Structures are given as structure tokens and as C-alpha cells.
Short mmCIF file of C-alpha atoms in Angstrom, two decimals:
data_model
loop_
_atom_site.label_atom_id
_atom_site.label_comp_id
_atom_site.label_asym_id
_atom_site.label_seq_id
_atom_site.Cartn_x
_atom_site.Cartn_y
_atom_site.Cartn_z
CA SER Y 1 -1.91 -6.94 18.93
CA PRO Y 2 -2.11 -10.69 19.22
CA ILE Y 3 -5.83 -10.59 18.67
CA SER Y 4 -5.95 -8.19 15.63
CA PHE Y 5 -5.89 -9.46 12.06
CA GLN Y 6 -5.13 -7.20 9.12
CA PHE Y 7 -5.35 -8.36 5.57
CA SER Y 8 -3.05 -5.58 4.11
CA GLY Y 9 0.38 -4.48 4.49
CA GLY Y 10 -0.17 -0.96 5.93
CA THR Y 11 2.76 1.42 5.72
CA PRO Y 12 5.34 -1.19 6.23
CA GLY Y 13 3.89 -3.13 3.19
CA ALA Y 14 3.93 0.07 1.06
CA PHE Y 15 7.41 1.20 1.86
CA ALA Y 16 8.87 -2.35 1.51
CA ALA Y 17 7.34 -2.77 -1.93
CA PHE Y 18 8.72 0.67 -2.96
CA ALA Y 19 12.18 -0.24 -1.62
CA ALA Y 20 12.26 -3.57 -3.50
CA ASP Y 21 11.23 -2.08 -6.81
CA ALA Y 22 13.70 0.85 -6.56
CA ALA Y 23 16.55 -1.54 -5.63
CA GLN Y 24 15.69 -4.45 -7.91
CA ARG Y 25 13.94 -3.08 -10.95
CA LEU Y 26 15.31 0.30 -11.18
CA LYS Y 27 18.76 -0.64 -9.78
CA ALA Y 28 18.76 2.64 -7.93
CA LYS Y 29 21.91 3.58 -5.99
CA LYS Y 30 20.41 6.72 -4.31
CA VAL Y 31 16.90 7.12 -3.23
CA ALA Y 32 15.29 10.19 -1.64
CA MET Y 33 12.42 9.66 0.78
CA VAL Y 34 10.01 12.46 1.81
CA TYR Y 35 7.52 11.61 4.39
CA VAL Y 36 5.19 13.04 7.05
CA ASP Y 37 6.70 13.22 10.56
CA TYR Y 38 3.88 11.10 12.04
CA GLY Y 39 4.52 7.91 14.07
CA PRO Y 40 3.20 5.04 11.70
CA VAL Y 41 4.21 6.66 8.57
CA ALA Y 42 7.61 7.71 9.71
CA ASP Y 43 8.29 4.28 11.24
CA GLY Y 44 7.25 2.59 8.16
CA ALA Y 45 9.26 4.70 5.96
CA HIS Y 46 12.51 4.39 7.92
CA ARG Y 47 12.36 0.87 9.31
CA TYR Y 48 10.60 -1.01 6.39
CA GLY Y 49 11.65 1.31 3.55
CA ALA Y 50 15.05 2.96 4.09
CA GLU Y 51 16.52 0.11 6.03
CA LEU Y 52 15.34 -2.43 3.55
CA MET Y 53 16.83 -0.49 0.59
CA LYS Y 54 20.23 -0.58 2.17
CA THR Y 55 19.84 -4.40 2.72
CA LEU Y 56 18.99 -4.69 -1.04
CA GLY Y 57 21.87 -2.76 -2.32
CA VAL Y 58 20.97 0.92 -2.38
CA ASP Y 59 24.10 2.82 -1.52
CA GLU Y 60 22.47 5.95 -0.06
CA VAL Y 61 19.00 6.86 1.34
CA VAL Y 62 18.25 10.42 1.95
CA GLU Y 63 15.30 11.05 4.35
CA VAL Y 64 13.46 14.33 4.52
CA THR Y 65 10.41 14.81 6.80
CA PHE Y 66 7.66 17.43 7.01
CA PRO Y 67 4.98 18.28 9.55
CA LEU Y 68 1.55 16.68 9.49
CA SER Y 69 0.02 20.04 9.16
CA SER Y 70 2.04 21.06 6.02
CA THR Y 71 0.06 22.37 3.07
CA ASP Y 72 3.03 23.37 0.93
CA LEU Y 73 5.47 20.57 0.40
CA VAL Y 74 7.61 22.18 -2.40
CA ALA Y 75 10.45 22.78 -0.01
CA PRO Y 76 10.87 19.37 1.42
CA VAL Y 77 10.56 17.81 -2.04
CA GLN Y 78 13.11 20.10 -3.40
CA LYS Y 79 15.51 19.25 -0.50
CA ALA Y 80 15.15 15.61 -1.41
CA LEU Y 81 15.78 16.40 -5.08
CA ASP Y 82 18.94 18.33 -4.24
CA ALA Y 83 20.49 14.92 -3.43
CA GLU Y 84 20.10 13.92 -7.11
CA PRO Y 85 18.42 10.69 -6.34
CA ASP Y 86 17.61 7.83 -8.97
CA ALA Y 87 14.00 7.69 -7.36
CA LEU Y 88 11.77 9.50 -5.00
CA VAL Y 89 9.50 7.89 -2.41
CA VAL Y 90 6.67 10.27 -0.91
CA GLY Y 91 5.11 9.20 2.29
CA ALA Y 92 1.99 11.42 2.48
CA ALA Y 93 -1.13 10.86 4.23
CA ASP Y 94 -4.72 11.93 3.93
CA VAL Y 95 -4.75 15.79 3.53
CA SER Y 96 -0.96 15.86 2.64
CA CYS Y 97 -1.66 13.69 -0.46
CA ALA Y 98 -2.68 16.64 -2.68
CA PRO Y 99 0.11 19.08 -1.54
CA ALA Y 100 2.67 16.24 -2.21
CA MET Y 101 1.38 15.55 -5.70
CA GLU Y 102 1.15 19.32 -6.43
CA ALA Y 103 4.93 19.71 -5.25
CA VAL Y 104 5.94 16.89 -7.55
CA ALA Y 105 4.07 18.33 -10.44
CA ASP Y 106 5.45 21.89 -9.93
CA LEU Y 107 8.95 20.67 -9.75
CA ASP Y 108 8.76 18.71 -12.95
CA LEU Y 109 10.63 15.52 -11.64
CA GLU Y 110 12.56 13.37 -14.08
CA VAL Y 111 12.89 10.42 -11.76
CA PRO Y 112 10.32 7.73 -10.88
CA VAL Y 113 7.95 8.81 -8.07
CA TYR Y 114 6.42 6.30 -5.52
CA MET Y 115 3.39 7.34 -3.41
CA VAL Y 116 1.24 5.34 -0.95
CA GLY Y 117 -2.06 4.01 -2.34
CA ALA Y 118 -4.35 5.94 -0.25
CA CYS Y 119 -3.30 8.98 -2.31
CA ALA Y 120 -4.53 7.36 -5.42
CA ASP Y 121 -8.15 8.11 -4.18
CA LYS Y 122 -10.16 9.81 -6.81
CA LYS Y 123 -10.83 12.90 -4.58
CA TRP Y 124 -7.11 13.61 -4.44
CA LEU Y 125 -6.49 12.98 -8.06
CA ASP Y 126 -9.43 15.19 -8.99
CA GLN Y 127 -8.18 17.97 -6.74
CA VAL Y 128 -4.64 17.90 -8.31
CA GLY Y 129 -5.56 16.97 -11.81
CA VAL Y 130 -4.95 13.59 -13.10
CA ASP Y 131 -2.59 14.94 -15.74
CA ASN Y 132 -0.33 16.17 -12.99
CA ALA Y 133 -0.18 12.83 -11.33
CA VAL Y 134 0.24 10.50 -14.33
CA GLY Y 135 3.38 8.31 -13.99
CA THR Y 136 3.14 8.08 -10.26
CA ILE Y 137 3.64 4.60 -8.84
CA PHE Y 138 1.14 3.60 -6.14
CA ASN Y 139 1.12 0.50 -3.99
CA ILE Y 140 -2.34 -1.43 -3.92
CA GLU Y 141 -3.32 -4.63 -2.35
CA GLY Y 142 -5.15 -6.50 -5.15
CA ARG Y 143 -4.27 -7.57 -8.69
CA LEU Y 144 -5.80 -5.21 -11.23
CA ASN Y 145 -6.68 -7.99 -13.62
CA GLN Y 146 -8.79 -9.63 -11.06
CA ARG Y 147 -11.03 -6.50 -11.16
CA VAL Y 148 -11.35 -6.56 -14.84
CA VAL Y 149 -12.69 -10.04 -15.26
CA ASP Y 150 -16.08 -11.00 -13.89
CA SER Y 151 -14.96 -12.59 -10.70
CA ALA Y 152 -17.26 -13.11 -7.73
CA ASP Y 153 -15.37 -10.74 -5.44
CA THR Y 154 -15.39 -8.00 -8.07
CA GLU Y 155 -19.08 -8.41 -8.59
CA ILE Y 156 -19.81 -8.20 -4.78
CA TYR Y 157 -17.62 -5.20 -4.38
CA ARG Y 158 -19.21 -3.31 -7.34
CA ALA Y 159 -22.51 -4.17 -6.09
CA ALA Y 160 -21.85 -2.80 -2.55
CA VAL Y 161 -20.25 0.46 -4.09
CA ASP Y 162 -23.22 0.97 -6.34
CA GLU Y 163 -25.66 0.66 -3.37
CA TYR Y 164 -23.74 2.39 -0.62
CA GLY Y 165 -20.94 4.44 -2.09
CA PRO Y 166 -20.42 7.12 -4.73
CA LYS Y 167 -20.80 6.23 -8.35
CA GLY Y 168 -17.74 4.81 -10.08
CA LEU Y 169 -15.15 2.38 -8.73
CA ASN Y 170 -11.55 3.41 -8.04
CA PRO Y 171 -9.57 0.18 -8.42
CA ALA Y 172 -6.79 1.48 -6.27
CA GLY Y 173 -8.64 3.08 -3.45
CA ALA Y 174 -7.97 2.38 0.13
CA ALA Y 175 -11.75 1.32 0.78
CA THR Y 176 -10.93 -2.03 -0.64
CA VAL Y 177 -8.83 -2.85 2.34
CA SER Y 178 -11.66 -2.17 4.79
CA PHE Y 179 -14.20 -4.08 2.62
CA ARG Y 180 -11.80 -7.04 2.39
CA SER Y 181 -11.55 -7.32 6.19
CA ALA Y 182 -15.32 -7.27 6.59
CA MET Y 183 -15.79 -9.98 4.02
CA ASN Y 184 -12.89 -12.18 5.46
CA LEU Y 185 -14.60 -11.87 8.87
CA TRP Y 186 -18.03 -12.70 7.45
CA ALA Y 187 -16.45 -15.79 5.78
CA VAL Y 188 -15.14 -17.12 9.11
CA LEU Y 189 -18.41 -16.43 10.83
CA ASP Y 190 -20.22 -18.26 8.01
CA GLU Y 191 -17.97 -21.23 8.36
CA LEU Y 192 -18.06 -21.40 12.15
CA GLY Y 193 -21.90 -21.01 12.38
CA PRO Y 194 -24.10 -19.12 14.85
CA GLU Y 195 -22.54 -20.62 17.98
CA ALA Y 196 -19.16 -19.20 17.32
CA THR Y 197 -17.37 -17.43 20.15
CA SER Y 198 -14.67 -14.86 20.17
CA LYS Y 199 -12.13 -17.41 20.98
CA ASP Y 200 -13.17 -19.60 18.04
CA ILE Y 201 -12.92 -16.68 15.58
CA ILE Y 202 -9.44 -15.83 16.97
CA ALA Y 203 -8.30 -19.32 16.72
CA THR Y 204 -9.50 -19.82 13.23
CA PHE Y 205 -7.63 -16.79 12.03
CA ARG Y 206 -4.61 -17.58 13.91
CA GLU Y 207 -4.45 -21.12 12.41
CA ALA Y 208 -5.04 -19.91 8.80
CA VAL Y 209 -2.17 -20.57 6.32
CA ASP Y 210 -2.42 -19.31 2.68
CA HIS Y 211 -6.22 -19.02 3.22
CA PRO Y 212 -8.05 -17.36 0.27
CA SER Y 213 -8.79 -13.76 1.02
CA PHE Y 214 -11.51 -11.52 -0.51
CA ASP Y 215 -9.88 -9.73 -3.48
CA GLY Y 216 -6.50 -10.02 -1.99
CA HIS Y 217 -3.40 -12.22 -1.40
CA PRO Y 218 -3.99 -15.42 0.54
CA TYR Y 219 -3.43 -14.76 4.25
CA THR Y 220 -1.42 -16.47 6.89
CA CYS Y 221 -1.93 -15.18 10.38
CA ASP Y 222 0.85 -16.87 12.34
CA GLY Y 223 2.19 -13.56 13.59
CA LYS Y 224 5.48 -13.93 11.73
CA GLN Y 225 4.64 -12.24 8.39
CA VAL Y 226 6.22 -8.86 9.44
CA PRO Y 227 8.73 -8.61 12.16
CA ASP Y 228 7.23 -7.02 15.33
CA LEU Y 229 3.82 -6.59 13.78
CA PRO Y 230 1.98 -9.93 14.44
CA ALA Y 231 -1.42 -8.52 13.22
CA LEU Y 232 -0.37 -8.39 9.64
CA CYS Y 233 -1.58 -11.46 7.80
CA ALA Y 234 -1.20 -10.53 4.19
CA PRO Y 235 1.37 -7.74 3.63
CA GLN Y 236 2.04 -8.56 0.05
CA GLN Y 237 1.64 -5.65 -2.35
CA VAL Y 238 1.14 -4.79 -6.02
CA LEU Y 239 2.68 -1.71 -7.61
CA ALA Y 240 0.64 0.17 -10.21
CA GLU Y 241 1.42 3.22 -12.36
CA LEU Y 242 -1.19 5.82 -12.99
CA THR Y 243 -1.71 6.05 -16.75
CA GLY Y 244 -4.88 8.17 -17.02
CA PRO Y 245 -8.17 9.03 -15.48
CA GLY Y 246 -9.18 5.96 -13.43
CA GLU Y 247 -6.57 3.91 -15.37
CA PHE Y 248 -3.69 2.04 -13.86
CA ALA Y 249 -1.16 -0.39 -15.09
CA GLU Y 250 0.63 -2.99 -12.94
CA ILE Y 251 4.50 -2.60 -13.08
CA SER Y 252 5.35 -5.27 -10.34
CA ASP Y 253 5.75 -8.75 -11.47
CA SER Y 254 2.57 -10.11 -9.86
CA TRP Y 255 2.71 -9.74 -6.00
CA VAL Y 256 5.68 -8.16 -4.21
CA ASP Y 257 6.30 -10.65 -1.50
CA VAL Y 258 6.84 -8.23 1.49
CA ALA Y 259 6.87 -11.01 4.13
CA GLU Y 260 9.83 -12.79 2.46
CA LEU Y 261 11.66 -9.49 1.98
CA LEU Y 262 11.31 -8.38 5.55
CA ASN Y 263 12.10 -11.70 7.19
CA GLN Y 264 15.58 -11.76 5.15
CA GLN Y 265 16.66 -8.62 6.79
#
């Protein structure tokens, strides 16, 4: 949409970051992808993940899908592993997060596993057991070290979570994306003043170039950051490995520049 402004990478950003890490850091020659057969996830996995991997030098990408309603993912994960890949990318969503992590744990994988950041939510990790998910690589859309130091953004987010949300702060949770959008909109409204119109707000976002974003990568809303998805203003990602209960460690070298990667295809 030409009047939608998203300060995250969505599924395209996640799969592009996985693709780049597998190809460039792991030097993988064969990657298996298991993902839910659901529009946005399937499109993101194939177009922005599998296709980018091939561009970056991965010789073979094996794609296995599963229905959205699946509660047992051992079979599709095993099918992907039969290809003997150098890495596994799992595109699960919502209620399929736990079954996906359980399948990976049951099969005792010996290759790196990537999973979308929404599955790093505490409720899924608690359901599966953190020990069964340790080592999984998730995409997140904020630097972890920014959330350790006493930054203004961190203080604001912590205060909001303490007042309105459950106790504890999951640094990799998807709620940070929604909160970022609300705060970026608030910042523009504050800048424009009480007489701002919808047209003014749209124009301000559309003209933004490397504009500071709340707890995220600076955004540019020229509509050209991700091919065919003009709403994405800040698709850059950070990859983090789960190391323990509520503990993550960045494995990407700062931000993964998804916009640069996808515009080189």
C-alpha cells in the first residue's frame, strides 16, 4: 500500500536475513526450508529467502511446506533433513511455533536452525522448554545492546510493559514492532502539531530518509527498500541466538542490510 508505513521487515526481512547468514557466514551449499503453506509466509520464504540464497551462492534449496493447521511437524522437518542440508530454516507462525520447535528438538538436529522472531515469544519457549530451543537463531529488529544500556527508548518500553503488560520483558518479542510503530507515529504527530492532517502525516513519512526510529533501524520510506513492497521502511534485521532463559546473543555483524541485499537481486 502506498499509504502504509511499516518499521520492520516482516517475513521478507526475516527470510532475507536467514538467507544472507546461511550463505555468507555459514558458507552453506545446501539449505532446507520448512514453512507453513500460508500466503505471506510462503511468499516470504520462497521469494525473499530461497531465491536470495541462490543469488548469494547456495547451490541447492530444498523447500518443504506444511498446512497451517498442523500440530505435528516431525514429518515435514524429517523430510527436509533427508536432503542432508547444511542449515535448516523454519517458517512457522503463531500456533505452529511450538510444534516446530518440538519437532526440531525431537529429531536432535546437528545443523544450525533459523526460526522467525515471533516464535521467540516467551509463551512458546515456556511451552516447549527453553532447553529444547537453545541454539535456535531468531531474527529480531532491534540491537540487543540497546536494550541493556539505559537508553530512553528502553526506559519508555520497560515502563509501558510494566504498566500494561505481563511482568518481564522479552527482548526478542514481536510486541516491540507494534510499539515501535505507535511511537514513530506519535513522534510525527508531535513534530507536526495539532493541526496536522492525514496528508501531512503521509507526506512526512514518505519524505523520511534515514530518520531515527524508536528502538530500531533508521527508516527510509521512499517505497524502494523492498521490491514490490513499498510499505516497508526499515527491513533491516539482527540475528540472535537463544542461549538460555530470556537470554540471547547477537550473531550478525550489527544490522543485516536487507534492503541492500534484495535490491541487488
